[in-house]
PDB file of C-alpha atoms and ligand atoms in Angstrom:
ATOM      1  CA  MET A   1       0.001  -0.131  -0.167  1.00 97.00           C
ATOM      2  CA  GLY A   2       2.853   2.728   0.862  1.00 98.00           C
ATOM      3  CA  SER A   3       4.667   1.649  -2.476  1.00 97.00           C
ATOM      4  CA  GLY A   4       1.010   2.594  -4.191  1.00 98.00           C
ATOM      5  CA  ILE A   5       0.339   5.854  -2.119  1.00 98.00           C
ATOM      6  CA  ALA A   6       3.980   6.961  -3.064  1.00 98.00           C
ATOM      7  CA  GLU A   7       3.624   6.130  -6.755  1.00 98.00           C
ATOM      8  CA  VAL A   8       0.450   7.928  -7.187  1.00 98.00           C
ATOM      9  CA  SER A   9       2.064  11.326  -4.908  1.00 98.00           C
ATOM     10  CA  ALA A  10       4.632  10.980  -7.279  1.00 98.00           C
ATOM     11  CA  ARG A  11       2.267  10.991 -10.595  1.00 97.00           C
ATOM     12  CA  ALA A  12       0.627  13.915  -9.067  1.00 97.00           C
ATOM     13  CA  GLY A  13       3.984  16.098  -8.920  1.00 97.00           C
ATOM     14  CA  LEU A  14       4.776  16.057  -4.952  1.00 98.00           C
ATOM     15  CA  ASP A  15       8.181  15.269  -3.669  1.00 98.00           C
ATOM     16  CA  VAL A  16       8.020  11.786  -1.723  1.00 98.00           C
ATOM     17  CA  VAL A  17      10.136  10.475   0.665  1.00 98.00           C
ATOM     18  CA  VAL A  18       9.749   6.559   1.005  1.00 98.00           C
ATOM     19  CA  VAL A  19      10.908   5.082   4.255  1.00 98.00           C
ATOM     20  CA  GLU A  20      10.963   1.495   4.690  1.00 98.00           C
ATOM     21  CA  ALA A  21      11.835  -0.694   7.752  1.00 96.00           C
ATOM     22  CA  ASN A  22      15.293  -1.891   6.532  1.00 97.00           C
ATOM     23  CA  PRO A  23      17.543  -1.529   3.361  1.00 97.00           C
ATOM     24  CA  ALA A  24      16.247  -4.995   1.369  1.00 98.00           C
ATOM     25  CA  ALA A  25      12.793  -3.492   1.883  1.00 97.00           C
ATOM     26  CA  VAL A  26      13.763  -0.217   0.723  1.00 97.00           C
ATOM     27  CA  GLU A  27      15.051  -2.120  -2.072  1.00 97.00           C
ATOM     28  CA  ALA A  28      11.874  -4.113  -2.938  1.00 97.00           C
ATOM     29  CA  ALA A  29       9.868  -0.550  -2.538  1.00 97.00           C
ATOM     30  CA  GLN A  30      11.511   0.687  -5.004  1.00 97.00           C
ATOM     31  CA  GLN A  31      11.435  -2.345  -7.596  1.00 97.00           C
ATOM     32  CA  ARG A  32       7.952  -2.439  -6.885  1.00 96.00           C
ATOM     33  CA  ILE A  33       7.274   1.397  -8.077  1.00 97.00           C
ATOM     34  CA  THR A  34       9.129   1.154 -10.791  1.00 96.00           C
ATOM     35  CA  LYS A  35       7.750  -1.829 -12.262  1.00 96.00           C
ATOM     36  CA  SER A  36       4.706  -0.242 -11.908  1.00 95.00           C
ATOM     37  CA  LEU A  37       5.340   3.061 -13.432  1.00 95.00           C
ATOM     38  CA  ASP A  38       7.025   0.619 -16.178  1.00 94.00           C
ATOM     39  CA  ARG A  39       3.734  -0.836 -16.607  1.00 94.00           C
ATOM     40  CA  ALA A  40       1.645   2.385 -16.972  1.00 92.00           C
ATOM     41  CA  SER A  41       4.498   3.548 -19.259  1.00 92.00           C
ATOM     42  CA  ALA A  42       4.360   0.339 -21.126  1.00 93.00           C
ATOM     43  CA  SER A  43       0.430   0.589 -21.760  1.00 92.00           C
ATOM     44  CA  GLY A  44       0.179   3.965 -22.481  1.00 90.00           C
ATOM     45  CA  LYS A  45      -1.545   5.664 -19.279  1.00 90.00           C
ATOM     46  CA  LEU A  46       1.562   6.816 -18.249  1.00 90.00           C
ATOM     47  CA  PRO A  47       4.037   9.008 -21.125  1.00 92.00           C
ATOM     48  CA  ALA A  48       7.628   8.285 -20.892  1.00 91.00           C
ATOM     49  CA  ASP A  49       9.146  11.359 -19.987  1.00 93.00           C
ATOM     50  CA  GLU A  50       5.845  11.583 -16.787  1.00 93.00           C
ATOM     51  CA  CYS A  51       7.268   8.153 -15.773  1.00 93.00           C
ATOM     52  CA  GLN A  52      10.836   9.448 -15.473  1.00 94.00           C
ATOM     53  CA  GLN A  53       9.653  12.681 -13.891  1.00 96.00           C
ATOM     54  CA  ALA A  54       7.497  10.385 -11.210  1.00 96.00           C
ATOM     55  CA  LEU A  55      10.886   8.349 -10.693  1.00 96.00           C
ATOM     56  CA  ASP A  56      12.936  11.402 -10.332  1.00 97.00           C
ATOM     57  CA  ARG A  57      10.630  12.868  -7.373  1.00 97.00           C
ATOM     58  CA  LEU A  58      10.671   9.624  -5.393  1.00 98.00           C
ATOM     59  CA  VAL A  59      13.491   9.166  -2.617  1.00 97.00           C
ATOM     60  CA  PHE A  60      14.211   6.210  -0.731  1.00 98.00           C
ATOM     61  CA  SER A  61      15.364   5.530   2.991  1.00 98.00           C
ATOM     62  CA  ALA A  62      15.461   2.949   5.464  1.00 98.00           C
ATOM     63  CA  ASP A  63      16.190   6.354   8.228  1.00 98.00           C
ATOM     64  CA  LEU A  64      13.131   7.431   9.673  1.00 98.00           C
ATOM     65  CA  ASP A  65      14.724  10.612  10.381  1.00 98.00           C
ATOM     66  CA  ASP A  66      14.875  11.583   6.896  1.00 98.00           C
ATOM     67  CA  LEU A  67      11.079  12.461   7.111  1.00 98.00           C
ATOM     68  CA  ALA A  68      12.048  15.878   9.512  1.00 98.00           C
ATOM     69  CA  ASP A  69      11.118  18.205   6.820  1.00 98.00           C
ATOM     70  CA  ARG A  70       8.141  17.062   5.384  1.00 98.00           C
ATOM     71  CA  ASP A  71       4.736  18.675   5.929  1.00 97.00           C
ATOM     72  CA  LEU A  72       2.256  15.113   5.562  1.00 98.00           C
ATOM     73  CA  VAL A  73       3.653  12.215   6.821  1.00 98.00           C
ATOM     74  CA  ILE A  74       1.139   8.657   5.413  1.00 98.00           C
ATOM     75  CA  GLU A  75       2.249   5.811   7.875  1.00 98.00           C
ATOM     76  CA  ALA A  76       1.334   2.746   6.170  1.00 98.00           C
ATOM     77  CA  ILE A  77       2.882  -0.193   8.002  1.00 98.00           C
ATOM     78  CA  VAL A  78       1.477  -3.593   9.116  1.00 96.00           C
ATOM     79  CA  GLU A  79      -1.775  -3.136  10.871  1.00 94.00           C
ATOM     80  CA  ASP A  80      -0.643  -3.543  14.389  1.00 95.00           C
ATOM     81  CA  GLU A  81      -1.775  -0.856  16.896  1.00 96.00           C
ATOM     82  CA  LYS A  82       1.414  -1.394  19.306  1.00 98.00           C
ATOM     83  CA  ALA A  83       3.819  -1.195  16.168  1.00 98.00           C
ATOM     84  CA  LYS A  84       1.528   1.566  14.828  1.00 98.00           C
ATOM     85  CA  THR A  85       1.675   3.653  18.275  1.00 98.00           C
ATOM     86  CA  GLU A  86       5.503   3.354  18.659  1.00 98.00           C
ATOM     87  CA  LEU A  87       5.703   4.782  15.019  1.00 98.00           C
ATOM     88  CA  PHE A  88       3.364   8.065  15.793  1.00 98.00           C
ATOM     89  CA  ALA A  89       5.437   8.850  18.935  1.00 98.00           C
ATOM     90  CA  ALA A  90       8.382   8.396  16.935  1.00 98.00           C
ATOM     91  CA  LEU A  91       6.869  10.465  13.771  1.00 98.00           C
ATOM     92  CA  ASP A  92       6.081  12.915  16.515  1.00 98.00           C
ATOM     93  CA  GLN A  93       9.692  13.635  17.490  1.00 98.00           C
ATOM     94  CA  ILE A  94      10.841  14.158  14.407  1.00 98.00           C
ATOM     95  CA  VAL A  95       8.971  15.552  11.673  1.00 98.00           C
ATOM     96  CA  GLU A  96       9.738  19.145  12.607  1.00 97.00           C
ATOM     97  CA  SER A  97       6.909  21.342  11.508  1.00 97.00           C
ATOM     98  CA  SER A  98       4.444  22.176  13.914  1.00 92.00           C
ATOM     99  CA  ASP A  99       2.009  21.962  11.086  1.00 95.00           C
ATOM    100  CA  ALA A 100       2.517  18.490   9.357  1.00 98.00           C
ATOM    101  CA  ILE A 101       0.389  16.289   9.224  1.00 98.00           C
ATOM    102  CA  LEU A 102       0.708  12.757  10.434  1.00 98.00           C
ATOM    103  CA  ALA A 103      -1.756  10.537   8.618  1.00 98.00           C
ATOM    104  CA  SER A 104      -2.347   6.557   8.894  1.00 98.00           C
ATOM    105  CA  ASN A 105      -3.642   4.539   6.132  1.00 98.00           C
ATOM    106  CA  THR A 106      -5.169   2.202   8.596  1.00 97.00           C
ATOM    107  CA  SER A 107      -7.786  -0.198   7.587  1.00 92.00           C
ATOM    108  CA  SER A 108      -9.091  -0.395  10.903  1.00 91.00           C
ATOM    109  CA  ILE A 109      -7.580   0.892  14.049  1.00 94.00           C
ATOM    110  CA  PRO A 110      -9.283   3.903  15.430  1.00 95.00           C
ATOM    111  CA  ILE A 111      -7.471   7.321  14.809  1.00 98.00           C
ATOM    112  CA  MET A 112      -7.608   8.453  18.128  1.00 98.00           C
ATOM    113  CA  LYS A 113      -5.633   5.691  19.209  1.00 97.00           C
ATOM    114  CA  LEU A 114      -2.861   6.851  16.918  1.00 98.00           C
ATOM    115  CA  ALA A 115      -3.440  10.923  17.890  1.00 98.00           C
ATOM    116  CA  MET A 116      -3.158  10.129  21.749  1.00 98.00           C
ATOM    117  CA  ALA A 117       0.574   8.727  20.835  1.00 98.00           C
ATOM    118  CA  THR A 118       1.938  12.502  19.910  1.00 98.00           C
ATOM    119  CA  ARG A 119       1.585  15.658  21.033  1.00 98.00           C
ATOM    120  CA  ARG A 120      -0.306  17.017  17.698  1.00 98.00           C
ATOM    121  CA  PRO A 121      -3.478  14.824  18.027  1.00 98.00           C
ATOM    122  CA  GLU A 122      -5.057  17.905  16.292  1.00 98.00           C
ATOM    123  CA  GLN A 123      -3.145  17.048  13.312  1.00 98.00           C
ATOM    124  CA  VAL A 124      -3.842  13.019  12.848  1.00 98.00           C
ATOM    125  CA  ILE A 125      -6.241  11.821  10.552  1.00 98.00           C
ATOM    126  CA  GLY A 126      -6.964   8.561   8.976  1.00 98.00           C
ATOM    127  CA  ILE A 127      -6.424   8.956   4.559  1.00 98.00           C
ATOM    128  CA  HIS A 128      -7.190   5.587   3.810  1.00 98.00           C
ATOM    129  CA  PHE A 129      -6.678   4.139   0.624  1.00 98.00           C
ATOM    130  CA  PHE A 130      -7.916   1.216  -1.721  1.00 97.00           C
ATOM    131  CA  ASN A 131      -5.934  -1.731  -3.399  1.00 93.00           C
ATOM    132  CA  PRO A 132      -4.548  -1.698  -5.653  1.00 95.00           C
ATOM    133  CA  VAL A 133      -3.911   2.626  -5.092  1.00 97.00           C
ATOM    134  CA  PRO A 134      -3.154   3.570  -8.598  1.00 95.00           C
ATOM    135  CA  VAL A 135      -6.098   1.598  -9.658  1.00 94.00           C
ATOM    136  CA  LEU A 136      -9.047   2.598  -7.010  1.00 96.00           C
ATOM    137  CA  GLN A 137     -10.268   6.203  -6.623  1.00 97.00           C
ATOM    138  CA  LEU A 138     -11.572   6.144  -3.158  1.00 98.00           C
ATOM    139  CA  VAL A 139     -10.100   7.602  -0.487  1.00 98.00           C
ATOM    140  CA  GLU A 140     -11.700   7.378   3.006  1.00 98.00           C
ATOM    141  CA  VAL A 141     -10.718  10.798   5.326  1.00 98.00           C
ATOM    142  CA  VAL A 142     -11.527   9.685   9.008  1.00 98.00           C
ATOM    143  CA  THR A 143     -11.209  12.157  11.652  1.00 98.00           C
ATOM    144  CA  SER A 144     -11.013  11.667  15.225  1.00 98.00           C
ATOM    145  CA  LEU A 145     -12.790  13.754  18.071  1.00 98.00           C
ATOM    146  CA  HIS A 146      -9.357  15.982  18.224  1.00 98.00           C
ATOM    147  CA  THR A 147      -8.765  16.575  14.510  1.00 98.00           C
ATOM    148  CA  SER A 148      -8.853  20.660  13.435  1.00 98.00           C
ATOM    149  CA  PRO A 149     -10.827  21.473  10.695  1.00 98.00           C
ATOM    150  CA  THR A 150      -7.427  22.984   9.030  1.00 98.00           C
ATOM    151  CA  THR A 151      -6.130  19.214   8.929  1.00 98.00           C
ATOM    152  CA  ILE A 152      -9.251  17.871   7.408  1.00 98.00           C
ATOM    153  CA  ASP A 153      -9.242  20.733   4.785  1.00 98.00           C
ATOM    154  CA  ARG A 154      -5.621  19.707   3.864  1.00 98.00           C
ATOM    155  CA  ALA A 155      -6.246  16.035   4.393  1.00 98.00           C
ATOM    156  CA  THR A 156      -9.258  16.680   1.327  1.00 98.00           C
ATOM    157  CA  GLU A 157      -6.974  18.630  -0.975  1.00 98.00           C
ATOM    158  CA  TYR A 158      -4.251  16.106  -1.016  1.00 98.00           C
ATOM    159  CA  ALA A 159      -6.770  13.322  -1.769  1.00 98.00           C
ATOM    160  CA  GLN A 160      -9.122  15.379  -3.767  1.00 98.00           C
ATOM    161  CA  THR A 161      -6.962  18.083  -5.592  1.00 98.00           C
ATOM    162  CA  ASP A 162      -3.689  16.404  -5.628  1.00 98.00           C
ATOM    163  CA  LEU A 163      -4.698  12.822  -6.102  1.00 98.00           C
ATOM    164  CA  ASP A 164      -7.956  13.442  -7.778  1.00 98.00           C
ATOM    165  CA  LYS A 165      -9.376  10.802  -5.780  1.00 98.00           C
ATOM    166  CA  ARG A 166     -12.930  10.418  -4.737  1.00 98.00           C
ATOM    167  CA  VAL A 167     -13.451  10.987  -1.272  1.00 98.00           C
ATOM    168  CA  ILE A 168     -15.752   9.902   1.735  1.00 98.00           C
ATOM    169  CA  MET A 169     -15.854  11.006   5.059  1.00 98.00           C
ATOM    170  CA  SER A 170     -15.955   8.629   7.899  1.00 98.00           C
ATOM    171  CA  LYS A 171     -16.356   8.680  11.738  1.00 97.00           C
ATOM    172  CA  ASP A 172     -13.373   7.220  13.638  1.00 97.00           C
ATOM    173  CA  ARG A 173     -14.909   3.553  14.393  1.00 96.00           C
ATOM    174  CA  ALA A 174     -13.162   0.627  13.756  1.00 94.00           C
ATOM    175  CA  GLY A 175     -13.129  -0.245   9.917  1.00 95.00           C
ATOM    176  CA  PHE A 176     -14.897   3.279   9.439  1.00 96.00           C
ATOM    177  CA  ILE A 177     -16.993   2.805   6.252  1.00 97.00           C
ATOM    178  CA  VAL A 178     -15.810   0.233   4.008  1.00 97.00           C
ATOM    179  CA  ASN A 179     -14.509  -2.081   5.884  1.00 97.00           C
ATOM    180  CA  ALA A 180     -17.291  -2.293   8.491  1.00 96.00           C
ATOM    181  CA  LEU A 181     -19.202  -3.732   5.644  1.00 97.00           C
ATOM    182  CA  LEU A 182     -16.664  -5.618   3.642  1.00 98.00           C
ATOM    183  CA  ILE A 183     -15.040  -7.619   5.897  1.00 98.00           C
ATOM    184  CA  PRO A 184     -18.382  -9.322   7.502  1.00 98.00           C
ATOM    185  CA  TYR A 185     -18.867 -10.335   4.002  1.00 98.00           C
ATOM    186  CA  ILE A 186     -15.002 -11.783   3.802  1.00 98.00           C
ATOM    187  CA  LEU A 187     -15.287 -13.798   6.576  1.00 98.00           C
ATOM    188  CA  SER A 188     -18.933 -15.030   5.878  1.00 98.00           C
ATOM    189  CA  ALA A 189     -17.209 -16.522   2.774  1.00 98.00           C
ATOM    190  CA  ILE A 190     -14.397 -18.099   4.969  1.00 98.00           C
ATOM    191  CA  ARG A 191     -16.901 -19.297   6.977  1.00 98.00           C
ATOM    192  CA  MET A 192     -18.929 -21.135   4.096  1.00 98.00           C
ATOM    193  CA  PHE A 193     -15.580 -22.421   2.852  1.00 98.00           C
ATOM    194  CA  GLU A 194     -14.669 -23.587   6.103  1.00 98.00           C
ATOM    195  CA  SER A 195     -17.841 -25.628   6.762  1.00 98.00           C
ATOM    196  CA  GLY A 196     -17.699 -27.531   3.402  1.00 98.00           C
ATOM    197  CA  PHE A 197     -20.615 -25.791   2.266  1.00 98.00           C
ATOM    198  CA  ALA A 198     -19.211 -25.137  -1.345  1.00 98.00           C
ATOM    199  CA  SER A 199     -16.023 -25.012  -2.981  1.00 98.00           C
ATOM    200  CA  LYS A 200     -14.136 -21.814  -2.791  1.00 98.00           C
ATOM    201  CA  GLU A 201     -14.119 -21.829  -6.582  1.00 98.00           C
ATOM    202  CA  ASP A 202     -18.267 -21.938  -6.504  1.00 98.00           C
ATOM    203  CA  ILE A 203     -17.965 -19.098  -3.362  1.00 98.00           C
ATOM    204  CA  ASP A 204     -15.715 -16.622  -6.210  1.00 98.00           C
ATOM    205  CA  GLN A 205     -17.555 -17.707  -9.005  1.00 98.00           C
ATOM    206  CA  GLY A 206     -21.250 -17.020  -7.363  1.00 98.00           C
ATOM    207  CA  MET A 207     -20.129 -13.460  -6.404  1.00 98.00           C
ATOM    208  CA  VAL A 208     -18.097 -12.211  -9.693  1.00 98.00           C
ATOM    209  CA  THR A 209     -20.966 -13.989 -12.202  1.00 98.00           C
ATOM    210  CA  GLY A 210     -24.316 -13.448 -10.045  1.00 98.00           C
ATOM    211  CA  CYS A 211     -23.081 -10.015  -8.507  1.00 98.00           C
ATOM    212  CA  ALA A 212     -21.066  -8.292 -11.116  1.00 98.00           C
ATOM    213  CA  HIS A 213     -18.322  -8.059  -8.266  1.00 98.00           C
ATOM    214  CA  PRO A 214     -14.748  -8.359 -10.254  1.00 96.00           C
ATOM    215  CA  MET A 215     -13.511 -11.093  -7.798  1.00 98.00           C
ATOM    216  CA  GLY A 216     -14.703 -13.246  -5.296  1.00 98.00           C
ATOM    217  CA  PRO A 217     -14.474 -12.587  -1.619  1.00 98.00           C
ATOM    218  CA  LEU A 218     -11.460 -15.572  -1.421  1.00 98.00           C
ATOM    219  CA  ALA A 219      -9.783 -14.129  -3.806  1.00 98.00           C
ATOM    220  CA  LEU A 220     -10.164 -10.782  -2.477  1.00 98.00           C
ATOM    221  CA  ALA A 221      -9.222 -11.809   0.935  1.00 98.00           C
ATOM    222  CA  ASP A 222      -5.816 -13.021  -0.693  1.00 98.00           C
ATOM    223  CA  LEU A 223      -5.493  -9.817  -2.634  1.00 97.00           C
ATOM    224  CA  ILE A 224      -6.122  -7.697   0.883  1.00 97.00           C
ATOM    225  CA  GLY A 225      -3.537 -10.232   2.350  1.00 98.00           C
ATOM    226  CA  LEU A 226      -5.053 -12.962   5.186  1.00 98.00           C
ATOM    227  CA  ASP A 227      -3.182 -11.059   7.732  1.00 98.00           C
ATOM    228  CA  THR A 228      -4.380  -7.729   6.989  1.00 97.00           C
ATOM    229  CA  THR A 229      -7.764  -9.134   6.783  1.00 98.00           C
ATOM    230  CA  GLN A 230      -7.329 -10.656  10.326  1.00 98.00           C
ATOM    231  CA  ALA A 231      -6.077  -7.880  11.964  1.00 96.00           C
ATOM    232  CA  VAL A 232      -8.949  -5.491  10.531  1.00 96.00           C
ATOM    233  CA  ALA A 233     -11.219  -8.256  11.765  1.00 97.00           C
ATOM    234  CA  ASP A 234      -9.723  -8.390  15.225  1.00 97.00           C
ATOM    235  CA  SER A 235     -10.155  -4.784  15.307  1.00 95.00           C
ATOM    236  CA  LEU A 236     -13.625  -4.297  14.593  1.00 97.00           C
ATOM    237  CA  TYR A 237     -14.547  -7.931  17.005  1.00 97.00           C
ATOM    238  CA  GLU A 238     -12.793  -5.685  19.559  1.00 96.00           C
ATOM    239  CA  GLU A 239     -14.683  -2.452  19.223  1.00 95.00           C
ATOM    240  CA  PHE A 240     -17.781  -4.528  18.622  1.00 96.00           C
ATOM    241  CA  ARG A 241     -17.809  -7.465  20.098  1.00 97.00           C
ATOM    242  CA  GLU A 242     -20.139  -8.438  17.226  1.00 97.00           C
ATOM    243  CA  GLN A 243     -20.184 -12.458  16.284  1.00 96.00           C
ATOM    244  CA  LEU A 244     -20.135 -11.440  12.560  1.00 96.00           C
ATOM    245  CA  TYR A 245     -16.667  -9.246  12.901  1.00 97.00           C
ATOM    246  CA  ALA A 246     -15.076 -12.766  15.039  1.00 97.00           C
ATOM    247  CA  PRO A 247     -12.360 -14.137  12.622  1.00 97.00           C
ATOM    248  CA  PRO A 248     -12.871 -17.922  11.838  1.00 98.00           C
ATOM    249  CA  PRO A 249     -10.421 -20.351  12.722  1.00 98.00           C
ATOM    250  CA  LEU A 250      -8.994 -21.024   9.286  1.00 98.00           C
ATOM    251  CA  LEU A 251      -8.675 -17.638   8.902  1.00 98.00           C
ATOM    252  CA  ALA A 252      -5.963 -17.463  12.192  1.00 98.00           C
ATOM    253  CA  ARG A 253      -4.629 -21.298  11.122  1.00 98.00           C
ATOM    254  CA  MET A 254      -3.894 -19.924   7.343  1.00 98.00           C
ATOM    255  CA  VAL A 255      -2.014 -16.836   9.024  1.00 98.00           C
ATOM    256  CA  GLU A 256      -0.143 -19.018  11.170  1.00 98.00           C
ATOM    257  CA  ALA A 257       1.087 -21.008   8.659  1.00 98.00           C
ATOM    258  CA  GLY A 258       2.210 -18.182   6.618  1.00 98.00           C
ATOM    259  CA  LEU A 259      -0.264 -18.413   3.856  1.00 98.00           C
ATOM    260  CA  LEU A 260      -1.070 -14.963   3.593  1.00 98.00           C
ATOM    261  CA  GLY A 261      -2.398 -14.338  -0.041  1.00 98.00           C
ATOM    262  CA  ARG A 262      -0.466 -13.153  -3.464  1.00 97.00           C
ATOM    263  CA  LYS A 263       2.459 -11.574  -1.257  1.00 95.00           C
ATOM    264  CA  THR A 264       3.309 -14.838   0.001  1.00 97.00           C
ATOM    265  CA  GLY A 265       2.329 -16.414  -3.387  1.00 98.00           C
ATOM    266  CA  ARG A 266       0.143 -18.828  -1.695  1.00 98.00           C
ATOM    267  CA  GLY A 267      -3.370 -18.232   0.175  1.00 98.00           C
ATOM    268  CA  PHE A 268      -7.275 -19.436  -0.710  1.00 98.00           C
ATOM    269  CA  TYR A 269      -5.466 -19.981  -3.975  1.00 98.00           C
ATOM    270  CA  ASP A 270      -1.971 -20.889  -5.773  1.00 98.00           C
ATOM    271  CA  TYR A 271      -0.047 -17.975  -7.163  1.00 97.00           C
ATOM    272  CA  ASN A 272       3.027 -19.093  -7.874  1.00 93.00           C
ATOM    273  CA  LYS A 273       1.324 -21.958 -10.739  1.00 82.00           C
TER     274      LYS A 273
HETATM  275  N1  NAD B   1      -3.757  -4.652   2.142  1.00 66.05           N
HETATM  276  C1  NAD B   1      -5.026  -3.863   1.663  1.00 66.05           C
HETATM  277  O1  NAD B   1      -5.376  -4.081   0.268  1.00 66.05           O
HETATM  278  C2  NAD B   1      -5.130  -2.536   2.049  1.00 66.05           C
HETATM  279  C3  NAD B   1      -5.930  -2.046   1.967  1.00 66.05           C
HETATM  280  C4  NAD B   1      -6.082  -0.614   2.393  1.00 66.05           C
HETATM  281  C5  NAD B   1      -5.501  -0.261   3.945  1.00 66.05           C
HETATM  282  N2  NAD B   1      -4.103  -1.057   4.227  1.00 66.05           N
HETATM  283  C6  NAD B   1      -3.634  -0.530   5.302  1.00 66.05           C
HETATM  284  O2  NAD B   1      -2.201  -0.490   4.925  1.00 66.05           O
HETATM  285  C7  NAD B   1      -1.165  -0.895   6.127  1.00 66.05           C
HETATM  286  C8  NAD B   1      -0.312  -1.711   5.409  1.00 66.05           C
HETATM  287  O3  NAD B   1      -0.835  -2.920   4.680  1.00 66.05           O
HETATM  288  P1  NAD B   1       0.019  -3.559   3.446  1.00 66.05           P
HETATM  289  O4  NAD B   1      -0.982  -4.524   3.167  1.00 66.05           O
HETATM  290  O5  NAD B   1       0.721  -3.021   2.445  1.00 66.05           O
HETATM  291  O6  NAD B   1       0.960  -4.234   4.498  1.00 66.05           O
HETATM  292  P2  NAD B   1       2.142  -5.341   3.760  1.00 66.05           P
HETATM  293  O7  NAD B   1       2.511  -6.136   5.384  1.00 66.05           O
HETATM  294  O8  NAD B   1       2.268  -5.486   2.432  1.00 66.05           O
HETATM  295  O9  NAD B   1       3.349  -4.147   3.961  1.00 66.05           O
HETATM  296  C9  NAD B   1       3.757  -3.504   5.210  1.00 66.05           C
HETATM  297  C10 NAD B   1       5.150  -2.616   4.768  1.00 66.05           C
HETATM  298  O10 NAD B   1       5.521  -2.173   5.873  1.00 66.05           O
HETATM  299  C11 NAD B   1       6.986  -1.830   6.177  1.00 66.05           C
HETATM  300  N3  NAD B   1       6.843  -1.742   7.722  1.00 66.05           N
HETATM  301  C12 NAD B   1       6.501  -2.587   8.883  1.00 66.05           C
HETATM  302  N4  NAD B   1       7.451  -1.946   9.592  1.00 66.05           N
HETATM  303  C13 NAD B   1       7.817  -0.782   9.459  1.00 66.05           C
HETATM  304  C14 NAD B   1       8.239   0.283  10.229  1.00 66.05           C
HETATM  305  N5  NAD B   1       8.543   0.529  11.102  1.00 66.05           N
HETATM  306  N6  NAD B   1       8.906   1.034   9.272  1.00 66.05           N
HETATM  307  C15 NAD B   1       8.466   1.161   7.878  1.00 66.05           C
HETATM  308  N7  NAD B   1       8.429   0.707   7.414  1.00 66.05           N
HETATM  309  C16 NAD B   1       7.550  -0.867   7.824  1.00 66.05           C
HETATM  310  C17 NAD B   1       7.142  -3.818   5.704  1.00 66.05           C
HETATM  311  O11 NAD B   1       8.627  -3.414   5.408  1.00 66.05           O
HETATM  312  C18 NAD B   1       5.976  -3.844   4.787  1.00 66.05           C
HETATM  313  O12 NAD B   1       6.735  -3.201   3.139  1.00 66.05           O
HETATM  314  C19 NAD B   1      -1.812  -1.564   7.069  1.00 66.05           C
HETATM  315  O13 NAD B   1      -2.349  -0.572   7.984  1.00 66.05           O
HETATM  316  C20 NAD B   1      -3.253  -1.907   6.374  1.00 66.05           C
HETATM  317  O14 NAD B   1      -4.351  -1.878   7.003  1.00 66.05           O
HETATM  318  C21 NAD B   1      -4.246  -2.130   3.471  1.00 66.05           C
END
């Protein structure tokens, strides 16, 4: 997700610093973005000179201190509340401008939890993109009880004007708008498959052909990542304690097995074939 956000921001003419966890991850991010831009250029969607200009606007680093001069930082690390609150506390110390916005691409973690890890809760906001970022037009802007009107305006302007995305506004509840609806649907599909009621192919085919969805729920879980799907379900369940948000055992076992979907080559489907 971080690569996608960096790519669309650079394509929109913004200077972007991408910070990854370690040098190997920096290399992987750089390759992912270059490949995506090359693909857009080869298919004629992006002129060759604009592809090069976008690449020139990107700087890659494994050092958080390189974010010191940023006006807007968008966090997109793993969906783990402890990791995210630690990162927000660190960013609060590092990012120098007192006006700078600290945003999160979290799919489900309440923004207030991240805001309260900083000394600038009024400048913390959710800017939630959808996967794949260069393709899907939606951005959810998520405001906490502390987010200031200026922060909301600037975040909306970035998504809507700079990136030309469609913005919807969400209140600060786990899962926001889209995942509060999507995750119970995916979990129901996993339960249906787990119970032996239907094959994974028939479940997915049913929703693609019967409801005109671009992909079925199990293929979508593989695209999102089963670890992320489980983490979002956990956040929803923790917040609402409703059975429909409880992750089914099969999902937990697949995550423990490292079968995380496309990113590891296998989830409900095998992507190595
Ligand atoms: N996968 C989706 O469809 C989707 C959609 C919208 C939002 N999100 C959200 O985006 C975030 C990332 O999801 P993802 O699917 O890209 O996860 P991912 O596991 O594919 O990628 C996470 C990245 O964060 C990096 N990272 C981890 N800890 C870090 C740290 N401390 N500092 C810097 N980099 C660090 C990892 O190296 C990795 O590249 C999550 O909050 C997720 O909920 C995901």
